[in-house]
mmCIF file of C-alpha atoms in Angstrom:
data_model
loop_
_atom_site.group_PDB
_atom_site.id
_atom_site.type_symbol
_atom_site.label_atom_id
_atom_site.label_comp_id
_atom_site.label_asym_id
_atom_site.label_seq_id
_atom_site.Cartn_x
_atom_site.Cartn_y
_atom_site.Cartn_z
ATOM 1 C CA MET H 1 -20.690 21.185 38.101
ATOM 2 C CA THR H 2 -18.563 18.996 35.982
ATOM 3 C CA THR H 3 -19.424 17.835 32.499
ATOM 4 C CA GLY H 4 -18.265 14.383 31.556
ATOM 5 C CA THR H 5 -17.019 13.849 28.089
ATOM 6 C CA THR H 6 -17.443 10.361 26.566
ATOM 7 C CA THR H 7 -15.344 9.012 23.856
ATOM 8 C CA ALA H 8 -17.285 7.343 21.092
ATOM 9 C CA HIS H 9 -16.259 3.695 20.374
ATOM 10 C CA PHE H 10 -16.759 1.699 17.238
ATOM 11 C CA ASN H 11 -16.750 -1.910 16.546
ATOM 12 C CA ILE H 12 -14.245 -3.183 13.964
ATOM 13 C CA GLY H 13 -16.799 -3.025 11.068
ATOM 14 C CA ILE H 14 -17.693 0.546 11.722
ATOM 15 C CA ALA H 15 -13.954 1.551 12.217
ATOM 16 C CA ALA H 16 -13.238 -0.196 8.933
ATOM 17 C CA SER H 17 -15.958 1.529 7.087
ATOM 18 C CA ARG H 18 -15.069 4.945 8.411
ATOM 19 C CA SER H 19 -11.434 4.541 7.606
ATOM 20 C CA GLY H 20 -11.751 2.960 4.265
ATOM 21 C CA VAL H 21 -9.825 -0.128 5.377
ATOM 22 C CA SER H 22 -11.171 -3.750 5.546
ATOM 23 C CA ALA H 23 -11.672 -5.310 8.789
ATOM 24 C CA LYS H 24 -9.058 -7.978 7.779
ATOM 25 C CA MET H 25 -6.530 -5.216 7.207
ATOM 26 C CA VAL H 26 -7.464 -3.400 10.442
ATOM 27 C CA ARG H 27 -6.507 -6.685 12.206
ATOM 28 C CA HIS H 28 -3.322 -7.051 10.184
ATOM 29 C CA TYR H 29 -2.173 -3.512 10.919
ATOM 30 C CA GLU H 30 -2.912 -4.127 14.631
ATOM 31 C CA SER H 31 -0.812 -7.334 14.543
ATOM 32 C CA LEU H 32 2.150 -5.389 12.955
ATOM 33 C CA GLY H 33 1.978 -2.886 15.685
ATOM 34 C CA LEU H 34 0.887 0.032 13.542
ATOM 35 C CA LEU H 35 -2.050 0.569 15.867
ATOM 36 C CA PRO H 36 -1.739 0.678 19.678
ATOM 37 C CA ALA H 37 -3.297 -2.145 21.691
ATOM 38 C CA ILE H 38 -7.045 -1.727 21.167
ATOM 39 C CA ASP H 39 -9.391 -1.733 24.059
ATOM 40 C CA ARG H 40 -11.803 -4.645 24.158
ATOM 41 C CA THR H 41 -15.149 -5.171 25.620
ATOM 42 C CA GLN H 42 -15.648 -7.875 28.373
ATOM 43 C CA ALA H 43 -16.808 -10.120 25.486
ATOM 44 C CA GLY H 44 -13.411 -9.582 23.713
ATOM 45 C CA TYR H 45 -14.728 -7.267 20.852
ATOM 46 C CA ARG H 46 -12.339 -4.546 19.788
ATOM 47 C CA ARG H 47 -13.388 -0.939 20.610
ATOM 48 C CA TYR H 48 -11.963 1.690 18.248
ATOM 49 C CA THR H 49 -11.983 5.368 18.936
ATOM 50 C CA GLU H 50 -11.870 8.197 16.470
ATOM 51 C CA ARG H 51 -8.187 8.438 17.096
ATOM 52 C CA GLU H 52 -7.553 4.911 15.857
ATOM 53 C CA VAL H 53 -9.830 5.516 12.829
ATOM 54 C CA HIS H 54 -7.771 8.601 12.023
ATOM 55 C CA THR H 55 -4.623 6.482 12.295
ATOM 56 C CA LEU H 56 -6.154 3.911 9.956
ATOM 57 C CA ARG H 57 -6.868 6.636 7.437
ATOM 58 C CA PHE H 58 -3.294 7.767 7.605
ATOM 59 C CA ILE H 59 -2.093 4.238 6.945
ATOM 60 C CA ARG H 60 -4.510 3.816 4.084
ATOM 61 C CA ARG H 61 -3.308 6.987 2.405
ATOM 62 C CA ALA H 62 0.303 6.014 2.820
ATOM 63 C CA ARG H 63 -0.476 2.472 1.313
ATOM 64 C CA ASP H 64 -2.519 4.106 -1.573
ATOM 65 C CA LEU H 65 0.599 6.001 -2.507
ATOM 66 C CA GLY H 66 2.545 2.818 -2.682
ATOM 67 C CA PHE H 67 4.670 3.174 0.542
ATOM 68 C CA SER H 68 5.896 -0.124 1.825
ATOM 69 C CA MET H 69 4.728 -1.340 5.255
ATOM 70 C CA ALA H 70 8.219 -0.472 6.665
ATOM 71 C CA GLU H 71 7.941 3.036 5.152
ATOM 72 C CA THR H 72 4.306 3.375 6.458
ATOM 73 C CA ALA H 73 5.413 2.483 9.907
ATOM 74 C CA GLU H 74 8.243 4.920 9.841
ATOM 75 C CA LEU H 75 5.936 7.684 8.434
ATOM 76 C CA LEU H 76 3.405 6.827 11.098
ATOM 77 C CA ARG H 77 6.075 7.126 13.794
ATOM 78 C CA LEU H 78 7.168 10.577 12.419
ATOM 79 C CA TRP H 79 3.553 11.681 12.086
ATOM 80 C CA GLN H 80 2.914 10.831 15.831
ATOM 81 C CA ASP H 81 6.202 12.599 16.944
ATOM 82 C CA ARG H 82 5.212 16.195 17.273
ATOM 83 C CA GLU H 83 8.908 17.144 17.839
ATOM 84 C CA ARG H 84 10.120 15.556 14.612
ATOM 85 C CA THR H 85 11.560 17.664 11.723
ATOM 86 C CA SER H 86 10.150 17.234 8.200
ATOM 87 C CA ALA H 87 13.590 16.156 6.881
ATOM 88 C CA GLY H 88 13.111 12.505 7.667
ATOM 89 C CA VAL H 89 9.646 12.578 6.074
ATOM 90 C CA ARG H 90 11.012 14.255 2.941
ATOM 91 C CA ARG H 91 13.883 11.730 2.777
ATOM 92 C CA ILE H 92 11.384 8.699 2.837
ATOM 93 C CA ALA H 93 9.075 10.372 0.240
ATOM 94 C CA GLN H 94 12.059 11.236 -1.971
ATOM 95 C CA ARG H 95 13.365 7.722 -1.918
ATOM 96 C CA HIS H 96 9.878 6.469 -2.727
ATOM 97 C CA VAL H 97 9.686 8.790 -5.758
ATOM 98 C CA GLU H 98 13.004 7.361 -6.953
ATOM 99 C CA ASP H 99 11.686 3.753 -6.535
ATOM 100 C CA LEU H 100 8.526 4.704 -8.457
ATOM 101 C CA GLU H 101 10.591 6.148 -11.268
ATOM 102 C CA ARG H 102 12.612 2.941 -11.457
ATOM 103 C CA LYS H 103 9.432 0.833 -11.655
ATOM 104 C CA ILE H 104 7.917 3.078 -14.321
ATOM 105 C CA ALA H 105 11.102 2.780 -16.413
ATOM 106 C CA GLU H 106 10.902 -1.115 -15.996
ATOM 107 C CA LEU H 107 7.129 -1.233 -16.876
ATOM 108 C CA THR H 108 7.683 1.066 -19.892
ATOM 109 C CA ALA H 109 10.374 -1.371 -21.141
ATOM 110 C CA MET H 110 8.040 -4.290 -20.664
ATOM 111 C CA ARG H 111 5.327 -2.460 -22.508
ATOM 112 C CA ARG H 112 7.640 -1.705 -25.416
ATOM 113 C CA THR H 113 8.706 -5.343 -25.671
ATOM 114 C CA LEU H 114 5.170 -6.607 -25.549
ATOM 115 C CA GLU H 115 3.950 -4.019 -28.139
ATOM 116 C CA ARG H 116 6.827 -5.198 -30.470
ATOM 117 C CA LEU H 117 5.863 -8.900 -29.914
ATOM 118 C CA VAL H 118 2.268 -8.207 -30.488
ATOM 119 C CA ASP H 119 3.148 -6.331 -33.728
ATOM 120 C CA CYS H 120 5.141 -9.328 -34.836
ATOM 121 C CA CYS H 121 2.409 -11.902 -34.131
ATOM 122 C CA HIS H 122 0.088 -12.585 -37.068
ATOM 123 C CA GLY H 123 -2.725 -13.735 -34.707
ATOM 124 C CA ASP H 124 -4.118 -16.040 -37.306
ATOM 125 C CA GLY H 125 -4.168 -19.734 -37.986
ATOM 126 C CA ARG H 126 -0.444 -20.158 -38.014
ATOM 127 C CA PRO H 127 1.221 -22.107 -35.292
ATOM 128 C CA GLU H 128 4.296 -19.792 -35.161
ATOM 129 C CA CYS H 129 4.085 -17.104 -32.537
ATOM 130 C CA PRO H 130 6.866 -14.703 -31.527
ATOM 131 C CA ILE H 131 5.114 -14.079 -28.179
ATOM 132 C CA LEU H 132 5.325 -17.782 -27.245
ATOM 133 C CA ASP H 133 8.932 -17.938 -28.686
ATOM 134 C CA GLU H 134 9.988 -14.979 -26.425
ATOM 135 C CA LEU H 135 8.384 -16.572 -23.317
ATOM 136 C CA GLU H 136 10.172 -19.800 -24.169
ATOM 137 C CA GLY H 137 13.435 -17.964 -23.959
ATOM 138 C CA GLY H 138 13.874 -16.997 -27.591
ATOM 139 C CA THR H 139 16.432 -14.540 -28.926
ATOM 140 C CA THR H 140 14.229 -11.545 -29.379
ATOM 141 C CA GLY H 141 15.676 -9.991 -26.238
ATOM 142 C CA SER H 142 13.124 -8.180 -24.017
ATOM 143 C CA GLY H 143 15.063 -5.369 -22.685
ATOM 144 C CA ALA H 144 12.876 -5.592 -19.560
ATOM 145 C CA GLY H 145 14.881 -8.069 -17.608
#
């Protein structure tokens, strides 16, 4: 006696809900090739399996950590390659950490400039405002640019 196994299929709304990704982004990831070609019903509705939902969760986690679409695609490729080494994964993650450190430094400089400008602005009935002067291209020097 043989036992048949059936694979559960989900429509895009359920797949989106189970993965934490909006239906719009599911379609977008599919259009970018991050998901394999999705089976469709005779009526043309997409049919997702748990495997695709798992892939969507992977993509969501990578995007939540700030990886670019290109980095996410490369990480996805490495994740699906069971014969890969971890060196490539580490290299991508390390480069991303360095990018984040650069962005943090830039944001910190912007915050300092804004704090200084806010401290210089009286915020009262006077028309003079160092914040507007800076935005106009004044000489206060932002250090963020």
